[in-house]
């Protein structure tokens, strides 16, 4: 599975675990709601700054965000 898709699924899982809507997390992380939606669907290739904002908003580390994500071997 593509790394972007895995990352998006992970972000969606963590967002829902924290009982946040896409809009809530986007506002908290100061990123565009549509961008976050695309990111969760694996349609975006986020910068480290965007990922850092998301992690800060979810109160997690970058290391924890990437837990379970495996490199794409295709």
PDB file of C-alpha atoms in Angstrom:
ATOM      1  CA  UNK A   1       0.000   0.000   0.000  1.00  0.00           C
ATOM      2  CA  UNK A   2       1.251   3.490  -0.849  1.00  0.00           C
ATOM      3  CA  UNK A   3       2.888   5.316   2.063  1.00  0.00           C
ATOM      4  CA  UNK A   4       0.629   8.358   1.537  1.00  0.00           C
ATOM      5  CA  UNK A   5      -2.464   6.174   1.873  1.00  0.00           C
ATOM      6  CA  UNK A   6      -1.097   4.513   5.010  1.00  0.00           C
ATOM      7  CA  UNK A   7      -0.254   7.908   6.506  1.00  0.00           C
ATOM      8  CA  UNK A   8      -3.705   9.266   5.686  1.00  0.00           C
ATOM      9  CA  UNK A   9      -5.371   6.271   7.286  1.00  0.00           C
ATOM     10  CA  UNK A  10      -3.209   6.723  10.372  1.00  0.00           C
ATOM     11  CA  UNK A  11      -4.079  10.414  10.672  1.00  0.00           C
ATOM     12  CA  UNK A  12      -7.794   9.658  10.259  1.00  0.00           C
ATOM     13  CA  UNK A  13      -7.586   6.914  12.911  1.00  0.00           C
ATOM     14  CA  UNK A  14      -5.817   9.189  15.403  1.00  0.00           C
ATOM     15  CA  UNK A  15      -8.186  12.092  14.674  1.00  0.00           C
ATOM     16  CA  UNK A  16     -11.236   9.913  15.306  1.00  0.00           C
ATOM     17  CA  UNK A  17      -9.632   8.392  18.405  1.00  0.00           C
ATOM     18  CA  UNK A  18      -9.378  11.950  19.731  1.00  0.00           C
ATOM     19  CA  UNK A  19     -13.041  12.554  18.807  1.00  0.00           C
ATOM     20  CA  UNK A  20     -12.172  15.386  16.407  1.00  0.00           C
ATOM     21  CA  UNK A  21     -13.875  16.222  13.142  1.00  0.00           C
ATOM     22  CA  UNK A  22     -11.765  17.093  10.115  1.00  0.00           C
ATOM     23  CA  UNK A  23     -12.722  20.715  10.650  1.00  0.00           C
ATOM     24  CA  UNK A  24     -11.728  20.584  14.340  1.00  0.00           C
ATOM     25  CA  UNK A  25      -8.293  19.150  13.595  1.00  0.00           C
ATOM     26  CA  UNK A  26      -7.729  21.510  10.670  1.00  0.00           C
ATOM     27  CA  UNK A  27      -8.523  24.522  12.858  1.00  0.00           C
ATOM     28  CA  UNK A  28      -6.399  23.232  15.714  1.00  0.00           C
ATOM     29  CA  UNK A  29      -3.453  22.524  13.390  1.00  0.00           C
ATOM     30  CA  UNK A  30      -3.948  25.727  11.390  1.00  0.00           C
ATOM     31  CA  UNK A  31      -4.199  23.921   8.055  1.00  0.00           C
ATOM     32  CA  UNK A  32      -6.840  23.996   5.339  1.00  0.00           C
ATOM     33  CA  UNK A  33      -9.754  21.624   5.906  1.00  0.00           C
ATOM     34  CA  UNK A  34      -9.756  20.465   2.271  1.00  0.00           C
ATOM     35  CA  UNK A  35      -6.007  19.848   2.431  1.00  0.00           C
ATOM     36  CA  UNK A  36      -6.476  17.676   5.528  1.00  0.00           C
ATOM     37  CA  UNK A  37      -9.280  15.774   3.816  1.00  0.00           C
ATOM     38  CA  UNK A  38      -7.043  15.128   0.796  1.00  0.00           C
ATOM     39  CA  UNK A  39      -4.229  14.097   3.116  1.00  0.00           C
ATOM     40  CA  UNK A  40      -6.431  11.565   4.900  1.00  0.00           C
ATOM     41  CA  UNK A  41      -7.374  10.077   1.526  1.00  0.00           C
ATOM     42  CA  UNK A  42      -3.727   9.733   0.489  1.00  0.00           C
ATOM     43  CA  UNK A  43      -4.016  12.410  -2.196  1.00  0.00           C
ATOM     44  CA  UNK A  44      -1.360  14.737  -0.757  1.00  0.00           C
ATOM     45  CA  UNK A  45       2.329  14.477  -0.009  1.00  0.00           C
ATOM     46  CA  UNK A  46       2.629  16.586   3.168  1.00  0.00           C
ATOM     47  CA  UNK A  47       5.655  18.539   4.278  1.00  0.00           C
ATOM     48  CA  UNK A  48       7.311  17.861   7.602  1.00  0.00           C
ATOM     49  CA  UNK A  49       5.913  21.205   8.821  1.00  0.00           C
ATOM     50  CA  UNK A  50       2.329  20.085   8.122  1.00  0.00           C
ATOM     51  CA  UNK A  51       2.951  16.751   9.842  1.00  0.00           C
ATOM     52  CA  UNK A  52       4.480  18.557  12.796  1.00  0.00           C
ATOM     53  CA  UNK A  53       1.389  20.770  13.135  1.00  0.00           C
ATOM     54  CA  UNK A  54      -0.868  17.718  13.041  1.00  0.00           C
ATOM     55  CA  UNK A  55       1.233  15.929  15.653  1.00  0.00           C
ATOM     56  CA  UNK A  56       1.229  18.953  17.936  1.00  0.00           C
ATOM     57  CA  UNK A  57      -2.563  19.197  17.602  1.00  0.00           C
ATOM     58  CA  UNK A  58      -2.997  15.509  18.427  1.00  0.00           C
ATOM     59  CA  UNK A  59      -0.385  15.694  21.217  1.00  0.00           C
ATOM     60  CA  UNK A  60       1.732  12.938  19.657  1.00  0.00           C
ATOM     61  CA  UNK A  61       5.269  12.629  18.319  1.00  0.00           C
ATOM     62  CA  UNK A  62       6.236  12.233  14.682  1.00  0.00           C
ATOM     63  CA  UNK A  63       7.593   8.823  15.625  1.00  0.00           C
ATOM     64  CA  UNK A  64       4.177   7.782  16.970  1.00  0.00           C
ATOM     65  CA  UNK A  65       2.445   9.131  13.861  1.00  0.00           C
ATOM     66  CA  UNK A  66       4.508   6.841  11.641  1.00  0.00           C
ATOM     67  CA  UNK A  67       4.079   3.761  13.859  1.00  0.00           C
ATOM     68  CA  UNK A  68       3.014   0.804  11.742  1.00  0.00           C
ATOM     69  CA  UNK A  69       3.601   2.500   8.389  1.00  0.00           C
ATOM     70  CA  UNK A  70       5.772   0.370   6.129  1.00  0.00           C
ATOM     71  CA  UNK A  71       7.803   1.518   3.115  1.00  0.00           C
ATOM     72  CA  UNK A  72       6.243   1.055  -0.297  1.00  0.00           C
ATOM     73  CA  UNK A  73       8.149  -1.614  -2.208  1.00  0.00           C
ATOM     74  CA  UNK A  74       6.466  -1.183  -5.594  1.00  0.00           C
TER      75      UNK A  74
END
